[in-house]
């Protein structure tokens, strides 16, 4: 294997540092999102509302697909990601509701 040009290595390092920063931002944004959804879960449990809200979820998926398209991101990927997040939120809401019933 030949030695990689120093300029290529520097560019690769720069790009990877950007990716690392973006990943950190994504994790922090998800943490903030889950703080909000935990509050929603507490409110739902307090008022005996169901953990899932299919109409809201469908609306969010449609909205995220449009955002993905305008951002030149695969809408199917964005939908899969949101479905994964929604499933986790519902799981949290169910756990909160189970705790509120005790």
PDB file of C-alpha atoms in Angstrom:
ATOM      1  CA  UNK A   1       0.000   0.000   0.000  1.00  0.00           C
ATOM      2  CA  UNK A   2       1.374   3.395  -0.929  1.00  0.00           C
ATOM      3  CA  UNK A   3       1.774   6.242   1.535  1.00  0.00           C
ATOM      4  CA  UNK A   4      -1.161   8.676   1.671  1.00  0.00           C
ATOM      5  CA  UNK A   5      -0.398  12.224   0.602  1.00  0.00           C
ATOM      6  CA  UNK A   6      -0.150  14.598   3.574  1.00  0.00           C
ATOM      7  CA  UNK A   7      -2.782  16.957   2.124  1.00  0.00           C
ATOM      8  CA  UNK A   8      -5.240  14.059   1.786  1.00  0.00           C
ATOM      9  CA  UNK A   9      -4.610  13.014   5.384  1.00  0.00           C
ATOM     10  CA  UNK A  10      -5.146  16.607   6.561  1.00  0.00           C
ATOM     11  CA  UNK A  11      -8.407  16.919   4.617  1.00  0.00           C
ATOM     12  CA  UNK A  12      -9.608  13.553   5.923  1.00  0.00           C
ATOM     13  CA  UNK A  13      -8.832  14.648   9.476  1.00  0.00           C
ATOM     14  CA  UNK A  14     -10.667  17.951   8.974  1.00  0.00           C
ATOM     15  CA  UNK A  15     -13.750  16.212   7.594  1.00  0.00           C
ATOM     16  CA  UNK A  16     -13.757  13.611  10.370  1.00  0.00           C
ATOM     17  CA  UNK A  17     -13.516  16.341  13.002  1.00  0.00           C
ATOM     18  CA  UNK A  18     -16.567  18.000  11.428  1.00  0.00           C
ATOM     19  CA  UNK A  19     -18.418  14.678  11.500  1.00  0.00           C
ATOM     20  CA  UNK A  20     -17.491  14.212  15.172  1.00  0.00           C
ATOM     21  CA  UNK A  21     -18.812  17.696  15.994  1.00  0.00           C
ATOM     22  CA  UNK A  22     -22.053  17.051  14.117  1.00  0.00           C
ATOM     23  CA  UNK A  23     -22.490  13.692  15.898  1.00  0.00           C
ATOM     24  CA  UNK A  24     -22.040  15.438  19.254  1.00  0.00           C
ATOM     25  CA  UNK A  25     -24.633  18.047  18.281  1.00  0.00           C
ATOM     26  CA  UNK A  26     -27.084  15.325  17.197  1.00  0.00           C
ATOM     27  CA  UNK A  27     -26.692  13.538  20.552  1.00  0.00           C
ATOM     28  CA  UNK A  28     -27.259  16.774  22.480  1.00  0.00           C
ATOM     29  CA  UNK A  29     -30.306  17.651  20.356  1.00  0.00           C
ATOM     30  CA  UNK A  30     -31.774  14.190  20.919  1.00  0.00           C
ATOM     31  CA  UNK A  31     -31.201  14.564  24.656  1.00  0.00           C
ATOM     32  CA  UNK A  32     -33.089  17.873  24.598  1.00  0.00           C
ATOM     33  CA  UNK A  33     -35.876  16.303  22.548  1.00  0.00           C
ATOM     34  CA  UNK A  34     -36.225  13.456  25.045  1.00  0.00           C
ATOM     35  CA  UNK A  35     -36.354  15.930  27.949  1.00  0.00           C
ATOM     36  CA  UNK A  36     -39.385  17.502  26.267  1.00  0.00           C
ATOM     37  CA  UNK A  37     -41.028  14.186  25.442  1.00  0.00           C
ATOM     38  CA  UNK A  38     -40.533  13.038  29.055  1.00  0.00           C
ATOM     39  CA  UNK A  39     -42.541  16.085  30.138  1.00  0.00           C
ATOM     40  CA  UNK A  40     -45.208  15.146  27.596  1.00  0.00           C
ATOM     41  CA  UNK A  41     -45.243  11.629  29.067  1.00  0.00           C
ATOM     42  CA  UNK A  42     -45.746  12.976  32.589  1.00  0.00           C
ATOM     43  CA  UNK A  43     -48.573  15.231  31.394  1.00  0.00           C
ATOM     44  CA  UNK A  44     -50.224  12.347  29.538  1.00  0.00           C
ATOM     45  CA  UNK A  45     -49.946  10.066  32.563  1.00  0.00           C
ATOM     46  CA  UNK A  46     -51.346  12.740  34.879  1.00  0.00           C
ATOM     47  CA  UNK A  47     -54.395  13.155  32.634  1.00  0.00           C
ATOM     48  CA  UNK A  48     -54.674   9.457  31.746  1.00  0.00           C
ATOM     49  CA  UNK A  49     -54.014  10.026  28.050  1.00  0.00           C
ATOM     50  CA  UNK A  50     -52.688   7.160  25.922  1.00  0.00           C
ATOM     51  CA  UNK A  51     -48.895   6.937  25.451  1.00  0.00           C
ATOM     52  CA  UNK A  52     -49.215   6.917  21.644  1.00  0.00           C
ATOM     53  CA  UNK A  53     -50.888   9.556  19.489  1.00  0.00           C
ATOM     54  CA  UNK A  54     -51.135   8.089  15.961  1.00  0.00           C
ATOM     55  CA  UNK A  55     -52.504  11.300  14.407  1.00  0.00           C
ATOM     56  CA  UNK A  56     -49.643  13.391  15.844  1.00  0.00           C
ATOM     57  CA  UNK A  57     -47.114  10.751  14.787  1.00  0.00           C
ATOM     58  CA  UNK A  58     -48.432  10.683  11.207  1.00  0.00           C
ATOM     59  CA  UNK A  59     -48.331  14.477  11.074  1.00  0.00           C
ATOM     60  CA  UNK A  60     -44.749  14.513  12.367  1.00  0.00           C
ATOM     61  CA  UNK A  61     -43.658  11.890   9.839  1.00  0.00           C
ATOM     62  CA  UNK A  62     -45.186  13.861   6.952  1.00  0.00           C
ATOM     63  CA  UNK A  63     -43.542  17.062   8.228  1.00  0.00           C
ATOM     64  CA  UNK A  64     -40.155  15.404   8.629  1.00  0.00           C
ATOM     65  CA  UNK A  65     -40.351  13.864   5.150  1.00  0.00           C
ATOM     66  CA  UNK A  66     -40.919  17.343   3.690  1.00  0.00           C
ATOM     67  CA  UNK A  67     -38.015  18.761   5.708  1.00  0.00           C
ATOM     68  CA  UNK A  68     -35.803  15.909   4.528  1.00  0.00           C
ATOM     69  CA  UNK A  69     -36.699  16.520   0.895  1.00  0.00           C
ATOM     70  CA  UNK A  70     -35.881  20.223   1.160  1.00  0.00           C
ATOM     71  CA  UNK A  71     -32.587  19.354   2.892  1.00  0.00           C
ATOM     72  CA  UNK A  72     -31.700  16.847   0.142  1.00  0.00           C
ATOM     73  CA  UNK A  73     -31.895  13.953   2.618  1.00  0.00           C
ATOM     74  CA  UNK A  74     -33.597  10.689   1.727  1.00  0.00           C
ATOM     75  CA  UNK A  75     -37.163  11.051   3.115  1.00  0.00           C
ATOM     76  CA  UNK A  76     -37.408   7.294   3.670  1.00  0.00           C
ATOM     77  CA  UNK A  77     -34.305   7.437   5.869  1.00  0.00           C
ATOM     78  CA  UNK A  78     -35.733  10.405   7.805  1.00  0.00           C
ATOM     79  CA  UNK A  79     -38.990   8.505   8.319  1.00  0.00           C
ATOM     80  CA  UNK A  80     -37.153   5.415   9.592  1.00  0.00           C
ATOM     81  CA  UNK A  81     -35.183   7.565  12.006  1.00  0.00           C
ATOM     82  CA  UNK A  82     -38.312   9.307  13.305  1.00  0.00           C
ATOM     83  CA  UNK A  83     -40.158   5.990  13.651  1.00  0.00           C
ATOM     84  CA  UNK A  84     -37.258   4.705  15.762  1.00  0.00           C
ATOM     85  CA  UNK A  85     -37.389   7.829  17.950  1.00  0.00           C
ATOM     86  CA  UNK A  86     -41.196   7.672  18.248  1.00  0.00           C
ATOM     87  CA  UNK A  87     -41.040   4.036  19.341  1.00  0.00           C
ATOM     88  CA  UNK A  88     -38.579   4.990  22.089  1.00  0.00           C
ATOM     89  CA  UNK A  89     -40.756   7.923  23.177  1.00  0.00           C
ATOM     90  CA  UNK A  90     -43.826   5.685  23.395  1.00  0.00           C
ATOM     91  CA  UNK A  91     -41.830   3.191  25.451  1.00  0.00           C
ATOM     92  CA  UNK A  92     -40.856   6.014  27.827  1.00  0.00           C
ATOM     93  CA  UNK A  93     -44.475   7.194  28.025  1.00  0.00           C
ATOM     94  CA  UNK A  94     -45.660   3.669  28.844  1.00  0.00           C
ATOM     95  CA  UNK A  95     -43.048   3.425  31.605  1.00  0.00           C
ATOM     96  CA  UNK A  96     -44.112   6.796  33.006  1.00  0.00           C
ATOM     97  CA  UNK A  97     -47.794   5.778  32.878  1.00  0.00           C
ATOM     98  CA  UNK A  98     -47.032   2.487  34.646  1.00  0.00           C
ATOM     99  CA  UNK A  99     -45.248   4.409  37.388  1.00  0.00           C
ATOM    100  CA  UNK A 100     -48.092   6.905  37.727  1.00  0.00           C
ATOM    101  CA  UNK A 101     -50.590   4.112  38.294  1.00  0.00           C
ATOM    102  CA  UNK A 102     -48.773   2.814  41.350  1.00  0.00           C
TER     103      UNK A 102
END
